[in-house]
Each structure stands twice: as C-alpha cells, then as structure tokens.
Short mmCIF file of C-alpha atoms and ligand atoms in Angstrom, two decimals:
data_model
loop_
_atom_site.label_atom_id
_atom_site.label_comp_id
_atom_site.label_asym_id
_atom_site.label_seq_id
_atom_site.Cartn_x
_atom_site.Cartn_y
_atom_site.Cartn_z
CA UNK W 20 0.00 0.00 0.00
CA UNK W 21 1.30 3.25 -0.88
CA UNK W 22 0.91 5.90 1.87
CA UNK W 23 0.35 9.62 1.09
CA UNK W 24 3.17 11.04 2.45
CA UNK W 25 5.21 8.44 0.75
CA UNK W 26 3.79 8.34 -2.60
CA UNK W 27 7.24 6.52 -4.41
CA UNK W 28 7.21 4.11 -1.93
CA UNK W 29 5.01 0.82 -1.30
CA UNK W 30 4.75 -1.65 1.33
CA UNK W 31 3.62 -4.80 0.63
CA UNK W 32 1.53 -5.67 3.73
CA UNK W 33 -0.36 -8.80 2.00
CA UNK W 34 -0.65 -11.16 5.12
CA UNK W 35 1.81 -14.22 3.72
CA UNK W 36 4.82 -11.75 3.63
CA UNK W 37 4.18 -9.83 7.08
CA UNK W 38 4.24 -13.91 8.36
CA UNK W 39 7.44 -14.66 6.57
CA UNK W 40 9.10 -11.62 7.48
CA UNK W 41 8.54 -12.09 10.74
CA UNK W 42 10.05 -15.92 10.38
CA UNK W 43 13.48 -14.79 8.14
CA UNK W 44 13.45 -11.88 11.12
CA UNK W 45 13.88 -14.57 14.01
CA UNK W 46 17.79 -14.69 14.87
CA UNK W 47 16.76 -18.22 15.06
CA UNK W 48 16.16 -18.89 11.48
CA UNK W 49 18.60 -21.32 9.74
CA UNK W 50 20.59 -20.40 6.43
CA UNK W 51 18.49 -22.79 4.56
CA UNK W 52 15.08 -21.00 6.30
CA UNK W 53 16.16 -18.01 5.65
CA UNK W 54 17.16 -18.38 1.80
CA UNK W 55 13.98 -20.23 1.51
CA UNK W 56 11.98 -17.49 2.46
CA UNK W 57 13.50 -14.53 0.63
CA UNK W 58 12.99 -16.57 -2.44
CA UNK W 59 9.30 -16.76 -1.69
CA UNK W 60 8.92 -13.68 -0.73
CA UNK W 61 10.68 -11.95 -3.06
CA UNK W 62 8.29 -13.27 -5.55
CA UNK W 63 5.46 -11.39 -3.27
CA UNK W 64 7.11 -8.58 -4.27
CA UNK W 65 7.55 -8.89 -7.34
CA UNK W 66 4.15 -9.52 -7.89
CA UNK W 67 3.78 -6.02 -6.86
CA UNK W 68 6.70 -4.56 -8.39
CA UNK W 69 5.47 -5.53 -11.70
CA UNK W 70 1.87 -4.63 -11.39
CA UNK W 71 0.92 -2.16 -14.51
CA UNK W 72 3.50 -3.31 -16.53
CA UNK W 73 2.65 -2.75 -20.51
CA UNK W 74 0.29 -5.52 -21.62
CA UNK W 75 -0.86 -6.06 -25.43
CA UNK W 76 -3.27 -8.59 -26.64
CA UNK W 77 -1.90 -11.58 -29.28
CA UNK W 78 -4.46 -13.92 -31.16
CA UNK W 79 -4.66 -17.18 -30.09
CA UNK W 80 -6.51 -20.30 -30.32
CA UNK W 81 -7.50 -21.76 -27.11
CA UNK W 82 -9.62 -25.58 -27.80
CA UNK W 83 -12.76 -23.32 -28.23
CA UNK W 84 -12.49 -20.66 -29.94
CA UNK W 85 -9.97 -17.80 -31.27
CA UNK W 86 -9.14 -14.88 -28.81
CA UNK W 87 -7.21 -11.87 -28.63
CA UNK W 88 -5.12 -12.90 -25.27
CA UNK W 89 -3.35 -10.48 -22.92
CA UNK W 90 0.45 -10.80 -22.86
CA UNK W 91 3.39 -8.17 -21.79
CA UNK W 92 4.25 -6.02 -23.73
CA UNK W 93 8.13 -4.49 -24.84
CA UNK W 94 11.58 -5.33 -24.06
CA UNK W 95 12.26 -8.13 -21.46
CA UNK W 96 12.48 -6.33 -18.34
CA UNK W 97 15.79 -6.68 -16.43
CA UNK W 98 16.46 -7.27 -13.45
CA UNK W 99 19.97 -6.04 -11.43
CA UNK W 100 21.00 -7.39 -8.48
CA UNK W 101 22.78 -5.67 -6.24
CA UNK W 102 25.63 -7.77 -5.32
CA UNK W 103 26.05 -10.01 -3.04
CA UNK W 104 22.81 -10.06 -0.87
CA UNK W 105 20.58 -8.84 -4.37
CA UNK W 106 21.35 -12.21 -5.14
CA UNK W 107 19.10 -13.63 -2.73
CA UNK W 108 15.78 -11.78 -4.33
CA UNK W 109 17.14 -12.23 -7.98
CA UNK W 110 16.63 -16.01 -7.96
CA UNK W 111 13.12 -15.67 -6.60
CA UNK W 112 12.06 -13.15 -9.01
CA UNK W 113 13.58 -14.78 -12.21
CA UNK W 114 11.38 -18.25 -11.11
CA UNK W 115 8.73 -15.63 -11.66
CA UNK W 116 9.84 -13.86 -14.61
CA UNK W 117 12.24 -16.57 -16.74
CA UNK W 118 12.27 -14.37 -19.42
CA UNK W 119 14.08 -11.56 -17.56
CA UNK W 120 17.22 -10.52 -18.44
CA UNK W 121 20.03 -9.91 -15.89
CA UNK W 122 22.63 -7.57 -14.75
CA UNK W 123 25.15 -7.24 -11.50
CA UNK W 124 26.32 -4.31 -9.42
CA UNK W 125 29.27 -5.04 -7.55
CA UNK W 126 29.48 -2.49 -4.46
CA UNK W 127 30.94 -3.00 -0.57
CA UNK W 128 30.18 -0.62 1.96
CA UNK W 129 33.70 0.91 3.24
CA UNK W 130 32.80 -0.17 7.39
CA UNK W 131 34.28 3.20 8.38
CA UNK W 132 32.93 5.47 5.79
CA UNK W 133 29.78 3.89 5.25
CA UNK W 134 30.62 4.46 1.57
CA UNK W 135 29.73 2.30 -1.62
CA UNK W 136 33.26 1.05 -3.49
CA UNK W 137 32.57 -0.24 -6.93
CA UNK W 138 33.79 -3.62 -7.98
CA UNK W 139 31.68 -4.77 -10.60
CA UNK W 140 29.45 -3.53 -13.14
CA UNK W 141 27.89 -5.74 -15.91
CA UNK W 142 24.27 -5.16 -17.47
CA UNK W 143 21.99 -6.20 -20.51
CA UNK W 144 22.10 -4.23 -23.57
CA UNK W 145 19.18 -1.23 -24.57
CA UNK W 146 18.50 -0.48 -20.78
CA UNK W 147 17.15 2.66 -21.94
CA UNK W 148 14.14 0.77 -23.76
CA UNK W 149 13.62 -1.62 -20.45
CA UNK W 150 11.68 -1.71 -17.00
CA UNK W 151 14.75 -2.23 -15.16
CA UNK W 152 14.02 -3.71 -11.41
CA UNK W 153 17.40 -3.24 -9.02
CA UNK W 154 17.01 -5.55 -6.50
CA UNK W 155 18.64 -5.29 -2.72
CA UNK W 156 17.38 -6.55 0.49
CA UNK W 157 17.99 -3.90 2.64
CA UNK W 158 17.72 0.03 1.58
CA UNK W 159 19.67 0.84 4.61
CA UNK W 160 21.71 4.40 4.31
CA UNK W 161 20.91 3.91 0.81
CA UNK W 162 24.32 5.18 -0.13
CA UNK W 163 24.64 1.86 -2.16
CA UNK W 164 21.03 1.97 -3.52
CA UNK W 165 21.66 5.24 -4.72
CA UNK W 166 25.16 4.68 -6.21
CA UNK W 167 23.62 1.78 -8.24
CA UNK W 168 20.83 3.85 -9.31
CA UNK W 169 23.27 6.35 -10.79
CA UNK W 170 24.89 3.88 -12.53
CA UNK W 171 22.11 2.49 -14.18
CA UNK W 172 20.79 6.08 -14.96
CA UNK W 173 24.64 6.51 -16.71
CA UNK W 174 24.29 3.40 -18.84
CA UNK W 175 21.29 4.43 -19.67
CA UNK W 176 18.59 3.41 -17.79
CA UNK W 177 14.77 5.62 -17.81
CA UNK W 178 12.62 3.50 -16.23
CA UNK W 179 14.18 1.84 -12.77
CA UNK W 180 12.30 0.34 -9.86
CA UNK W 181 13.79 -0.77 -6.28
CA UNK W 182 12.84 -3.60 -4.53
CA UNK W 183 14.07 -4.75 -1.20
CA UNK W 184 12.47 -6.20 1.69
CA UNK W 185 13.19 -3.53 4.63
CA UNK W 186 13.65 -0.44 4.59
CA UNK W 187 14.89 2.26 6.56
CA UNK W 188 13.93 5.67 6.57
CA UNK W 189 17.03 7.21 6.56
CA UNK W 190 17.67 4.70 2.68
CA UNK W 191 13.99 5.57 1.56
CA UNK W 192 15.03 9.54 2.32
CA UNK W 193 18.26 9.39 0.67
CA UNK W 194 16.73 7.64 -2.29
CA UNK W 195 13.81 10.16 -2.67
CA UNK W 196 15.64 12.75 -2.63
CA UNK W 197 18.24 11.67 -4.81
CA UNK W 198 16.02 9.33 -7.60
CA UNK W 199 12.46 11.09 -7.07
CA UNK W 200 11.37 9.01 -10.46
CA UNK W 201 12.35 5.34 -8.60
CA UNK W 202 9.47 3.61 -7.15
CA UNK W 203 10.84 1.49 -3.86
CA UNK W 204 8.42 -1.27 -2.92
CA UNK W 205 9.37 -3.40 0.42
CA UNK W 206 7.99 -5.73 2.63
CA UNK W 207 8.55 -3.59 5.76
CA UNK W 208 9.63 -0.02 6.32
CA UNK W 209 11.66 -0.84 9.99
CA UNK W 210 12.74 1.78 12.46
CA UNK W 211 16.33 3.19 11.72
CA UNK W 212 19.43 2.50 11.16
CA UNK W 213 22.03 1.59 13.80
CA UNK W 214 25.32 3.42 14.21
CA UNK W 215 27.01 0.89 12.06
CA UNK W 216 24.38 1.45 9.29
CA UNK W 217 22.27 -1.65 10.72
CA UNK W 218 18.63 -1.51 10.34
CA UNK W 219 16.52 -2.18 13.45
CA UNK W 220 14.83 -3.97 14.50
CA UNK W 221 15.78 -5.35 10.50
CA UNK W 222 17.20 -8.95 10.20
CA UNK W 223 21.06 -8.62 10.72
CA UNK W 224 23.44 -8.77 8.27
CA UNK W 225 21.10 -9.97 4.74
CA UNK W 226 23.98 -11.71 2.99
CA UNK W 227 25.59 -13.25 6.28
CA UNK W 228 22.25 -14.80 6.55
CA UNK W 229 21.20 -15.88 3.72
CA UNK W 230 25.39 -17.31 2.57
CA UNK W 231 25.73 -18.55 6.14
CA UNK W 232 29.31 -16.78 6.14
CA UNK W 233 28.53 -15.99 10.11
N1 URA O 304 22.79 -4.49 5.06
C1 URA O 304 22.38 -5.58 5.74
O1 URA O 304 22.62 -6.71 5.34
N2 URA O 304 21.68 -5.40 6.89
C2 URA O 304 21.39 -4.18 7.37
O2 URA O 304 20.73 -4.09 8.40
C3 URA O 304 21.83 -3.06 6.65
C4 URA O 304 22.53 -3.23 5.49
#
C-alpha cells in the first residue's frame, strides 16, 4: 500500500509476507530457512513490483475458440542485483519472470565510511528501452542503492524500480531525494538504522544470513 506522504514508496503488507518476514526476522532462522523465504517472498514482491507493466493482446486459439489474449508487452524487463545479498531476491524473481534478463552491481560498503566502493558492473544491452528492477534486500543508508541507481541512470537506464524487503527511513530519504522518479516497494519499512548502518529492528546482516558466512 502506498501511503500519502510516501507516494514513491510501497509496502507490501499482504498477510503471507508480514508472516514470513517475521520468520526470516527470528535470529533463530537457519541459512536454509532463511534463503527459503526470501525466495518466496521476493516473488510477493515482485508480484507487486510488476503490477501495470505494458500488456498487449496476441491472437490465439484456445480448444474453443480464437481470442485476442493479454500478454506483456516491450523489451524483457531486467532485473539487477545488487551484489552479493541482491542475489538472494534475484533467484526468486527470475522463477517468476524466466524471461528476464540480468545484470550485477558489484558495491561493498567501506565499514568506516559507510561508503559504496565499486567492484563490478555488468548489465543487458538497450536499458534505456527496459523496466529495469534493481534488487537489494535492505535500503539501509541507501548510499549503495543510490550509487547503483546512478549507474544504471549513466548506462542508460529511464525506467528503474527498487525492490528490497526492509527499509529504513534514513535509505527511503536518501533515495527520494536523490532518484524522485524510482518507485521502492518493500515488505517492511523498519525503524532506523544503527550506528554501524544496521537496520533495526531489520534482520542482521542480509547476505551473512542468507550465505551462512557468520
Ligand atoms: N545491510 C544488511 O545486510 N543489513 C542491514 O541491516 C543493513 C545493510
């Protein structure tokens, strides 16, 4: 649901992925649980994410009768993950949407600076004529989010979404104000952001969790 004073951003408060939040949230939650649940969730969201995409009709012949049938319309979307925890949502999403094609963003957050570093950067051809969906768990300072945004916006990206599954208000500020025309839909906007750039009450550390490298 979109709220008024937030009109770029949407929470998806559909019942199944308040539950499984609320499992992947438990500190309790093996790697296995965990990664099982982003991928099911994440295809929650994208069922949102992807609402009003461009349909047209094609004719068809169903056992009946001929019909004019609704498909999507355009360039396949694509879908960037966010390296390494965007992984987590992009195999969820893809199950969804096979046809999807893919790109990576390599950034680390420099601990002391709380800066994005670039490491990688590899993306599908004619962005400019796709819905391009950047996918990252956690829009936390949203220095990252926003330093991927921009580099999708260089190559050449028009038409960019953001999904994650919480957010902070700090990340949904920063991203505002920087990328007014990006849409962020989430499964929870949480509380803040610790001094380490944490969000709380949030999940931990997304890719620690879902890797099981802690
Ligand atoms: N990245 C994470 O994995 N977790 C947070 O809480 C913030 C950023």
């Amino acid at each position: 649901m979109t709220d008024p004073a937030e009109p770029h951003l949407t929470i998806v408060r559909h019942p199944l992925v308040q539950h499984k939040l609320t499992l992947m949230r438990d500190r309790n939650a093996s790697t296995s649980t965990f990664r099982r649940l982003l991928r099911e969730i994440s295809q929650l969201l994208a069922y949102e994410i992807t609402r009003g995409l461009e349909m047209t009709t094609r004719p068809i012949e169903t056992p009946l009768m001929e019909m004019d049938a609704p498909v999507l319309d355009g360039k396949k979307l694509a879908l960037i993950s966010i390296l390494r925890a965007g992984n987590g949502l992009l195999d969820g999403v893809l199950e969804l949407i096979p046809s999807a094609r893919v790109g990576f963003i390599g950034l680390y957050r420099n601990e002391e600076t709380l800066q994005p570093v670039q490491y990688y950067f590899k993306v599908p051809e004619e962005l400019g004529d796709r819905l391009v969906i950047a996918l990252d768990p956690m829009l936390a300072t949203g220095n990252s989010s926003v330093a991927a945004v921009d580099l999708l916006k260089k190559a050449g990206a028009n038409n960019i979404r953001f999904l994650c599954l919480l957010a902070a208000p700090e990340g949904v500020k920063r991203m505002r104000e920087a990328h007014p025309d990006v849409p962020v839909v989430a499964a929870a906007l949480d509380e803040g952001l610790t001094e380490k750039g944490y969000i709380y009450p949030g999940l931990g550390d997304a890719g620690d969790r879902m890797f099981g490298t802690k």
